[in-house]
Amino acid sequence: MLNIAVCVSGGGTNLQAIIDRIADGTLENVKIAGVISNNKNAYALERAAKADIPAFCVSPKDFETREAFHDALAAQLDALHPDLIVLAGFLVAVPAQIIRAYPGRIINIHPSLIPSFCGVGYYGLKVHEKALERGVKVTGATVHVVDEGMDSGPILLQKAVEVREGDTPEILQRRVMEQAEWELLPRAIGMFANKKED
Ligand code: GAR
């Protein structure tokens, strides 16, 4: 059984996709040990509660220093004993101490075809605003392994999604989620679950 910790910041539709694929049996041998949010108002926390998954908030607002926040985040992750950490719309830069503690065992979903529209300042809706500003005709999503850079780790899966005439950032975001993200993230987790022997 692959034990996963899922880190979230907002709506949690990617978390929901993981929950749903486990429930319908598509994603086998995976258990969500816990969900961690940096934002106490994240709807993702309610999704976790509804699915009877332990949910925790570790907010930088509750700590005097960034170091103390990072230590608390690391401690909460360690307490879940995850085989894999899944960043599912987690809008906090994961500190090096956590990346070094879980080498090759942290994955992230990003709403573009990396290396386009990624790196510092490219997150959430902003990614789609920039894609529309640039006038690309195709965008998509990427699941990659997290390293110490920003969106720079090895790519695991990508899927292209077309941009249509009249798209707004919100419409494009929804299409990228529906056609790419909600499919790719459970699939990437399945790749780790299949590799694990016990
Ligand atoms: C998703 O589109 C995800 O790809 C993006 O945030 C959104 C979270 O939605 N992540 C990033 O931009 C990371 N750089 P969700 O909370 O509904 O899953």
Coordinates of N, CA and C and ligand atoms in Angstrom, one line a residue:
M1 N 0.8 -1.2 0.0 CA 0.0 0.0 0.0 C 0.9 1.3 0.0
L2 N 0.6 2.1 -0.9 CA 1.4 3.4 -1.0 C 0.6 4.4 -0.1
N3 N 1.3 4.9 0.9 CA 0.8 5.9 1.8 C 1.1 7.3 1.2
I4 N 0.1 8.1 1.0 CA 0.4 9.4 0.4 C -0.1 10.5 1.4
A5 N 0.6 11.6 1.4 CA 0.2 12.9 2.0 C -0.1 13.8 0.9
V6 N -1.2 14.5 1.0 CA -1.6 15.4 -0.1 C -1.6 16.8 0.5
C7 N -0.9 17.7 -0.1 CA -0.8 19.1 0.3 C -1.6 20.0 -0.6
V8 N -2.4 20.9 0.0 CA -3.4 21.7 -0.8 C -3.4 23.1 -0.2
S9 N -4.0 24.0 -1.0 CA -4.2 25.4 -0.6 C -5.5 26.0 -0.8
G10 N -6.3 25.3 -1.7 CA -7.6 26.0 -2.1 C -8.7 25.0 -2.3
G11 N -9.3 25.1 -3.5 CA -10.5 24.3 -3.8 C -10.4 22.8 -3.6
G12 N -9.3 22.3 -4.0 CA -9.1 20.8 -3.8 C -9.7 19.9 -4.8
T13 N -9.9 20.5 -6.0 CA -10.5 19.6 -7.0 C -9.6 18.4 -7.4
N14 N -8.3 18.7 -7.4 CA -7.3 17.6 -7.7 C -7.3 16.6 -6.6
L15 N -7.4 17.1 -5.3 CA -7.6 16.1 -4.2 C -8.8 15.3 -4.4
Q16 N -9.9 15.9 -4.8 CA -11.2 15.2 -5.1 C -11.0 14.1 -6.1
A17 N -10.2 14.4 -7.2 CA -10.0 13.5 -8.2 C -9.3 12.2 -7.7
I18 N -8.3 12.5 -6.8 CA -7.6 11.3 -6.2 C -8.6 10.5 -5.3
I19 N -9.3 11.2 -4.5 CA -10.3 10.5 -3.6 C -11.3 9.7 -4.5
D20 N -11.8 10.3 -5.6 CA -12.7 9.6 -6.4 C -12.1 8.3 -7.1
R21 N -10.9 8.5 -7.6 CA -10.3 7.3 -8.3 C -9.9 6.2 -7.3
I22 N -9.6 6.5 -6.0 CA -9.4 5.5 -5.0 C -10.8 4.8 -4.8
A23 N -11.8 5.6 -4.6 CA -13.2 5.1 -4.3 C -13.7 4.2 -5.4
D24 N -13.5 4.6 -6.7 CA -14.0 3.8 -7.8 C -13.1 2.6 -8.2
G25 N -12.0 2.5 -7.5 CA -11.1 1.3 -7.7 C -10.1 1.5 -8.9
T26 N -10.1 2.7 -9.5 CA -9.2 2.9 -10.6 C -7.7 3.0 -10.1
L27 N -7.6 3.7 -8.9 CA -6.3 3.9 -8.3 C -6.2 2.9 -7.1
E28 N -5.5 1.8 -7.4 CA -5.4 0.7 -6.4 C -4.1 0.8 -5.5
N29 N -4.2 0.2 -4.3 CA -3.0 0.2 -3.4 C -2.5 1.5 -3.0
V30 N -3.5 2.5 -2.9 CA -3.1 3.8 -2.4 C -4.0 4.2 -1.3
K31 N -3.3 4.8 -0.2 CA -4.1 5.3 0.9 C -3.7 6.7 1.2
I32 N -4.7 7.6 1.3 CA -4.4 9.0 1.7 C -4.3 9.0 3.2
A33 N -3.0 9.2 3.7 CA -2.8 9.2 5.2 C -3.2 10.5 5.8
G34 N -3.2 11.6 5.0 CA -3.6 12.9 5.5 C -3.5 13.9 4.5
V35 N -4.3 15.0 4.7 CA -4.3 16.2 3.9 C -3.8 17.4 4.7
I36 N -2.8 18.1 4.1 CA -2.3 19.3 4.8 C -2.5 20.5 4.0
S37 N -3.1 21.5 4.6 CA -3.3 22.8 3.9 C -2.6 23.9 4.7
N38 N -2.1 24.9 3.9 CA -1.5 26.1 4.5 C -2.5 27.1 4.8
N39 N -3.8 26.8 4.4 CA -4.8 27.9 4.4 C -6.0 27.2 5.2
K40 N -6.4 27.8 6.3 CA -7.4 27.1 7.1 C -8.8 27.2 6.4
N41 N -9.0 28.2 5.5 CA -10.3 28.3 4.8 C -10.3 27.5 3.5
A42 N -9.3 26.7 3.2 CA -9.3 25.9 2.0 C -10.5 24.9 1.9
Y43 N -11.3 25.0 0.8 CA -12.4 24.0 0.7 C -11.9 22.6 0.7
A44 N -10.6 22.4 0.3 CA -10.0 21.1 0.2 C -10.1 20.4 1.6
L45 N -10.0 21.2 2.7 CA -10.1 20.6 4.0 C -11.5 19.9 4.2
E46 N -12.5 20.6 3.7 CA -13.9 20.0 3.9 C -14.0 18.7 3.0
R47 N -13.4 18.8 1.8 CA -13.4 17.6 1.0 C -12.8 16.4 1.7
A48 N -11.7 16.7 2.4 CA -11.0 15.6 3.2 C -11.9 15.1 4.3
A49 N -12.5 16.0 5.0 CA -13.3 15.6 6.1 C -14.5 14.8 5.7
K50 N -15.1 15.2 4.5 CA -16.2 14.4 4.0 C -15.8 13.0 3.6
A51 N -14.6 12.8 3.3 CA -14.1 11.5 2.9 C -13.4 10.8 4.1
D52 N -13.6 11.3 5.3 CA -13.0 10.7 6.5 C -11.5 10.6 6.4
I53 N -10.9 11.6 5.8 CA -9.4 11.6 5.8 C -8.9 12.6 6.8
P54 N -7.9 12.3 7.6 CA -7.4 13.3 8.6 C -6.9 14.5 7.8
A55 N -7.3 15.7 8.3 CA -6.9 16.9 7.6 C -6.3 17.9 8.6
F56 N -5.3 18.6 8.2 CA -4.5 19.4 9.1 C -4.2 20.8 8.4
C57 N -4.2 21.8 9.2 CA -3.8 23.1 8.7 C -2.5 23.5 9.3
V58 N -1.5 23.8 8.5 CA -0.2 24.4 9.0 C -0.1 25.7 8.3
S59 N -0.4 26.8 9.0 CA -0.4 28.1 8.3 C 0.8 28.9 8.7
P60 N 1.4 29.6 7.7 CA 2.5 30.4 8.1 C 2.1 31.5 9.1
K61 N 0.8 31.9 9.0 CA 0.3 33.0 9.9 C 0.4 32.6 11.4
D62 N 0.5 31.3 11.7 CA 0.6 30.9 13.1 C 2.0 30.8 13.6
F63 N 2.9 31.2 12.8 CA 4.4 31.1 13.2 C 5.1 32.4 13.1
E64 N 6.0 32.7 14.0 CA 6.7 34.0 13.9 C 7.7 34.0 12.8
T65 N 8.3 32.9 12.4 CA 9.3 32.9 11.4 C 9.0 31.9 10.3
R66 N 9.5 32.1 9.1 CA 9.4 31.1 8.1 C 10.0 29.8 8.5
E67 N 11.1 29.9 9.2 CA 11.8 28.6 9.6 C 10.8 27.8 10.5
A68 N 10.2 28.5 11.4 CA 9.3 27.8 12.4 C 8.1 27.1 11.6
F69 N 7.6 27.9 10.6 CA 6.5 27.3 9.7 C 7.1 26.1 9.0
H70 N 8.2 26.2 8.4 CA 8.8 25.1 7.7 C 9.0 23.8 8.6
D71 N 9.5 24.1 9.8 CA 9.7 23.0 10.7 C 8.4 22.3 11.1
A72 N 7.3 23.1 11.3 CA 6.0 22.5 11.6 C 5.4 21.7 10.4
L73 N 5.7 22.3 9.2 CA 5.2 21.6 8.0 C 5.9 20.2 7.9
A74 N 7.2 20.3 8.1 CA 8.0 19.0 8.0 C 7.6 18.0 9.1
A75 N 7.3 18.5 10.3 CA 6.9 17.6 11.4 C 5.5 17.0 11.1
Q76 N 4.6 17.8 10.5 CA 3.3 17.2 10.2 C 3.4 16.2 9.1
L77 N 4.2 16.5 8.1 CA 4.4 15.5 7.0 C 5.0 14.2 7.6
D78 N 6.1 14.4 8.3 CA 6.8 13.2 8.9 C 5.8 12.3 9.7
A79 N 4.9 13.0 10.5 CA 4.0 12.3 11.3 C 3.0 11.4 10.5
L80 N 2.9 11.7 9.2 CA 2.0 10.9 8.4 C 2.7 9.7 7.7
H81 N 4.0 9.7 7.9 CA 4.9 8.6 7.3 C 4.6 8.3 5.8
P82 N 4.6 9.4 5.0 CA 4.2 9.2 3.6 C 5.3 8.5 2.8
D83 N 4.9 7.6 1.9 CA 5.8 7.1 0.9 C 6.0 8.1 -0.3
L84 N 4.9 8.9 -0.4 CA 4.9 9.9 -1.5 C 4.1 11.1 -1.0
I85 N 4.7 12.3 -1.3 CA 4.0 13.6 -1.0 C 3.4 14.1 -2.3
V86 N 2.2 14.5 -2.3 CA 1.5 14.9 -3.6 C 1.1 16.4 -3.4
L87 N 1.7 17.3 -4.2 CA 1.3 18.7 -4.1 C 0.2 18.9 -5.1
A88 N -1.0 19.0 -4.6 CA -2.2 19.1 -5.4 C -2.8 20.5 -5.3
G89 N -2.2 21.5 -6.0 CA -2.6 22.9 -5.8 C -2.1 23.5 -4.5
F90 N -0.8 23.1 -4.2 CA -0.2 23.6 -2.9 C 0.6 24.8 -3.3
L91 N 0.2 26.0 -2.9 CA 0.8 27.2 -3.4 C 1.9 27.8 -2.5
V92 N 2.6 26.9 -1.8 CA 3.7 27.3 -0.9 C 5.0 26.6 -1.6
A93 N 6.1 27.4 -1.6 CA 7.3 26.8 -2.1 C 7.8 25.8 -1.0
V94 N 8.0 24.5 -1.4 CA 8.4 23.5 -0.4 C 9.8 23.7 -0.1
P95 N 10.2 23.9 1.2 CA 11.5 24.2 1.6 C 12.5 23.0 1.3
A96 N 13.8 23.4 1.2 CA 14.8 22.4 0.8 C 14.9 21.3 1.8
Q97 N 14.6 21.6 3.1 CA 14.8 20.5 4.1 C 13.8 19.4 3.9
I98 N 12.6 19.7 3.4 CA 11.6 18.7 3.1 C 11.9 17.9 1.8
I99 N 12.4 18.7 0.8 CA 12.8 18.1 -0.5 C 13.9 17.1 -0.3
R100 N 14.9 17.5 0.6 CA 16.0 16.6 0.9 C 15.6 15.3 1.7
A101 N 14.6 15.5 2.5 CA 14.1 14.4 3.4 C 13.3 13.3 2.5
Y102 N 12.8 13.8 1.4 CA 11.9 12.9 0.5 C 12.4 13.0 -0.9
P103 N 13.7 12.6 -1.2 CA 14.2 12.8 -2.5 C 13.5 11.9 -3.5
G104 N 13.0 12.5 -4.6 CA 12.3 11.8 -5.7 C 10.9 11.3 -5.2
R105 N 10.5 11.8 -4.1 CA 9.2 11.2 -3.5 C 8.2 12.4 -3.3
I106 N 8.4 13.5 -4.0 CA 7.4 14.6 -3.9 C 7.0 14.9 -5.4
I107 N 5.7 14.9 -5.7 CA 5.3 15.2 -7.0 C 4.3 16.4 -7.0
N108 N 4.3 17.2 -8.1 CA 3.5 18.4 -8.2 C 2.7 18.4 -9.5
I109 N 1.5 18.9 -9.4 CA 0.7 19.1 -10.7 C 0.8 20.6 -11.0
H110 N 1.1 20.9 -12.3 CA 1.2 22.3 -12.7 C 0.3 22.5 -13.9
P111 N -0.4 23.6 -13.9 CA -1.4 23.8 -15.0 C -0.9 24.4 -16.3
S112 N 0.2 23.9 -16.8 CA 0.7 24.3 -18.1 C 1.6 23.1 -18.6
L113 N 2.0 23.3 -19.9 CA 3.0 22.3 -20.4 C 4.4 22.9 -20.1
I114 N 5.0 22.4 -19.0 CA 6.3 22.8 -18.6 C 7.3 22.5 -19.8
P115 N 8.2 23.4 -20.2 CA 8.7 24.6 -19.5 C 7.9 25.9 -19.9
S116 N 6.8 25.8 -20.5 CA 6.0 27.1 -20.7 C 5.3 27.4 -19.4
F117 N 5.2 28.7 -19.2 CA 4.3 29.3 -18.1 C 4.5 28.6 -16.8
C118 N 5.8 28.5 -16.3 CA 6.1 28.0 -15.0 C 7.2 28.8 -14.4
G119 N 7.5 28.4 -13.2 CA 8.5 29.1 -12.4 C 7.9 30.2 -11.5
V120 N 8.7 31.0 -10.9 CA 8.3 32.0 -9.9 C 7.1 32.9 -10.5
G121 N 6.1 33.0 -9.7 CA 4.9 33.8 -10.1 C 3.9 33.2 -11.0
Y122 N 4.2 31.9 -11.4 CA 3.2 31.2 -12.3 C 2.5 30.2 -11.4
Y123 N 1.3 30.5 -10.9 CA 0.5 29.5 -10.2 C -1.0 29.9 -10.4
G124 N -1.8 28.8 -10.2 CA -3.2 29.0 -10.3 C -3.7 29.7 -11.6
L125 N -4.6 30.6 -11.4 CA -5.2 31.3 -12.5 C -4.2 32.1 -13.3
K126 N -3.2 32.6 -12.7 CA -2.1 33.4 -13.3 C -1.5 32.7 -14.5
V127 N -1.4 31.4 -14.4 CA -0.8 30.6 -15.5 C -1.7 30.7 -16.8
H128 N -3.0 30.6 -16.6 CA -3.9 30.7 -17.7 C -4.0 32.1 -18.3
E129 N -3.9 33.1 -17.4 CA -3.9 34.5 -17.8 C -2.7 34.7 -18.8
K130 N -1.5 34.2 -18.4 CA -0.3 34.4 -19.2 C -0.4 33.7 -20.5
A131 N -1.0 32.5 -20.4 CA -1.1 31.7 -21.7 C -2.0 32.4 -22.7
L132 N -3.1 33.0 -22.2 CA -4.0 33.7 -23.1 C -3.4 35.0 -23.6
E133 N -2.7 35.7 -22.7 CA -1.9 36.9 -23.1 C -1.0 36.6 -24.3
R134 N -0.3 35.5 -24.2 CA 0.7 35.1 -25.2 C 0.1 34.6 -26.5
G135 N -1.2 34.2 -26.3 CA -1.9 33.7 -27.5 C -1.6 32.3 -28.0
V136 N -1.2 31.5 -27.0 CA -0.9 30.1 -27.4 C -2.2 29.4 -27.8
K137 N -2.1 28.4 -28.7 CA -3.2 27.7 -29.2 C -3.4 26.4 -28.5
V138 N -2.4 25.9 -27.8 CA -2.4 24.7 -27.0 C -1.7 24.9 -25.7
T139 N -2.4 24.4 -24.6 CA -1.7 24.5 -23.3 C -1.9 23.1 -22.7
G140 N -2.0 23.0 -21.4 CA -2.1 21.6 -20.8 C -1.7 21.6 -19.4
A141 N -1.3 20.4 -18.9 CA -0.9 20.2 -17.6 C 0.3 19.3 -17.5
T142 N 1.1 19.4 -16.4 CA 2.3 18.6 -16.2 C 2.3 18.0 -14.8
V143 N 2.7 16.8 -14.6 CA 3.0 16.3 -13.3 C 4.5 16.0 -13.3
H144 N 5.2 16.6 -12.3 CA 6.7 16.4 -12.3 C 7.1 16.1 -10.9
V145 N 8.3 15.6 -10.8 CA 9.0 15.3 -9.5 C 9.5 16.7 -9.0
V146 N 9.4 16.9 -7.7 CA 9.8 18.2 -7.2 C 11.3 18.1 -6.8
D147 N 12.1 19.1 -7.3 CA 13.4 19.2 -6.9 C 13.6 20.6 -6.2
E148 N 14.8 21.0 -6.0 CA 15.0 22.3 -5.2 C 14.7 23.5 -6.1
G149 N 14.5 23.4 -7.4 CA 14.2 24.5 -8.2 C 12.7 24.7 -8.2
M150 N 12.2 25.7 -9.0 CA 10.8 26.0 -9.1 C 10.2 25.4 -10.4
D151 N 9.4 24.3 -10.3 CA 8.8 23.6 -11.4 C 9.9 23.1 -12.3
S152 N 11.1 22.7 -11.8 CA 12.2 22.3 -12.6 C 12.5 20.8 -12.6
G153 N 11.8 20.0 -11.8 CA 12.2 18.6 -11.6 C 11.7 17.8 -12.8
P154 N 12.2 16.5 -12.9 CA 11.9 15.6 -14.0 C 10.4 15.5 -14.2
I155 N 10.0 15.5 -15.5 CA 8.6 15.5 -15.9 C 8.2 14.0 -16.0
L156 N 7.0 13.7 -15.3 CA 6.5 12.4 -15.3 C 5.4 12.2 -16.4
L157 N 4.5 13.1 -16.4 CA 3.3 13.0 -17.4 C 2.9 14.4 -17.9
Q158 N 2.5 14.5 -19.1 CA 2.0 15.8 -19.6 C 0.8 15.5 -20.5
K159 N -0.2 16.4 -20.6 CA -1.3 16.3 -21.5 C -1.6 17.6 -22.1
A160 N -1.8 17.7 -23.4 CA -2.1 18.9 -24.1 C -3.7 19.2 -24.1
V161 N -4.0 20.4 -24.0 CA -5.4 20.9 -24.0 C -5.5 22.1 -25.0
E162 N -6.5 22.1 -25.8 CA -6.6 23.2 -26.8 C -7.2 24.5 -26.1
V163 N -6.7 25.6 -26.6 CA -7.2 26.9 -26.2 C -8.2 27.3 -27.3
R164 N -9.4 27.8 -26.9 CA -10.4 28.1 -27.8 C -10.7 29.6 -27.9
E165 N -11.2 30.0 -29.0 CA -11.6 31.4 -29.2 C -12.5 31.8 -28.1
G166 N -12.3 33.0 -27.5 CA -13.2 33.5 -26.5 C -13.0 32.9 -25.1
D167 N -11.9 32.1 -24.9 CA -11.6 31.6 -23.6 C -11.3 32.8 -22.6
T168 N -11.8 32.6 -21.4 CA -11.3 33.5 -20.3 C -10.3 32.6 -19.5
P169 N -9.5 33.3 -18.6 CA -8.7 32.4 -17.7 C -9.5 31.4 -17.0
E170 N -10.7 31.7 -16.5 CA -11.5 30.8 -15.7 C -11.9 29.6 -16.6
I171 N -12.4 29.9 -17.8 CA -12.9 28.8 -18.7 C -11.7 27.9 -19.0
L172 N -10.6 28.5 -19.4 CA -9.4 27.7 -19.7 C -8.9 26.9 -18.5
Q173 N -8.9 27.5 -17.4 CA -8.5 26.7 -16.2 C -9.4 25.5 -16.0
R174 N -10.7 25.7 -16.1 CA -11.6 24.5 -15.9 C -11.4 23.4 -17.0
R175 N -11.1 23.9 -18.2 CA -10.9 22.8 -19.3 C -9.6 22.1 -19.0
V176 N -8.6 22.8 -18.6 CA -7.3 22.1 -18.3 C -7.4 21.2 -17.1
M177 N -8.2 21.6 -16.1 CA -8.5 20.7 -15.0 C -9.2 19.4 -15.5
E178 N -10.3 19.6 -16.2 CA -11.2 18.5 -16.6 C -10.5 17.6 -17.5
Q179 N -9.8 18.2 -18.5 CA -9.3 17.3 -19.6 C -7.9 16.8 -19.3
A180 N -7.2 17.4 -18.3 CA -5.8 17.0 -18.1 C -5.5 16.7 -16.6
E181 N -5.7 17.7 -15.7 CA -5.2 17.6 -14.4 C -5.8 16.4 -13.6
W182 N -7.1 16.3 -13.7 CA -7.8 15.3 -12.9 C -7.5 13.9 -13.3
E183 N -7.0 13.8 -14.6 CA -6.7 12.5 -15.1 C -5.2 12.2 -14.8
L184 N -4.3 13.2 -15.0 CA -2.9 13.0 -14.8 C -2.4 12.7 -13.4
L185 N -3.0 13.4 -12.4 CA -2.5 13.3 -11.1 C -2.7 11.9 -10.5
P186 N -4.0 11.4 -10.6 CA -4.2 10.0 -10.1 C -3.3 9.0 -10.8
R187 N -3.1 9.3 -12.2 CA -2.3 8.3 -13.0 C -0.8 8.3 -12.5
A188 N -0.3 9.5 -12.2 CA 1.1 9.6 -11.7 C 1.2 8.9 -10.4
I189 N 0.2 9.0 -9.5 CA 0.3 8.4 -8.2 C 0.3 6.8 -8.4
G190 N -0.6 6.4 -9.4 CA -0.6 5.0 -9.7 C 0.7 4.5 -10.2
M191 N 1.5 5.3 -10.8 CA 2.9 4.9 -11.3 C 3.7 4.5 -10.1
F192 N 3.6 5.3 -9.0 CA 4.4 5.0 -7.8 C 3.8 3.8 -7.0
A193 N 2.5 3.7 -7.0 CA 1.9 2.6 -6.3 C 2.3 1.2 -7.0
N194 N 2.4 1.2 -8.3 CA 2.7 0.0 -9.0 C 4.2 -0.4 -8.8
K195 N 5.0 0.6 -8.5 CA 6.5 0.4 -8.3 C 6.7 -0.2 -7.0
K196 N 5.8 0.1 -6.0 CA 6.1 -0.3 -4.6 C 5.7 -1.8 -4.5
E197 N 6.6 -2.5 -3.9 CA 6.5 -4.0 -3.8 C 5.6 -4.4 -2.7
D198 N 5.7 -3.8 -1.5 CA 4.9 -4.4 -0.4 C 3.5 -3.8 -0.3
Ligands
GAR1 C1 -4.6 23.6 -10.1 O1 -4.9 24.1 -11.3 C2 -3.1 23.3 -10.0 O2 -2.6 22.8 -11.2 C3 -2.6 24.6 -9.6 O3 -3.5 25.1 -8.7 C4 -4.8 24.6 -9.0 C5 -5.4 24.1 -7.7 O4 -6.7 23.7 -7.9 N1 -1.2 24.5 -9.1 C6 -0.3 25.4 -9.4 O5 -0.5 26.4 -10.0 C7 1.1 25.0 -8.8 N2 2.1 25.9 -9.3 P1 -7.5 22.7 -6.9 O6 -7.2 23.2 -5.5 O7 -8.9 22.7 -7.3 O8 -6.9 21.3 -7.1

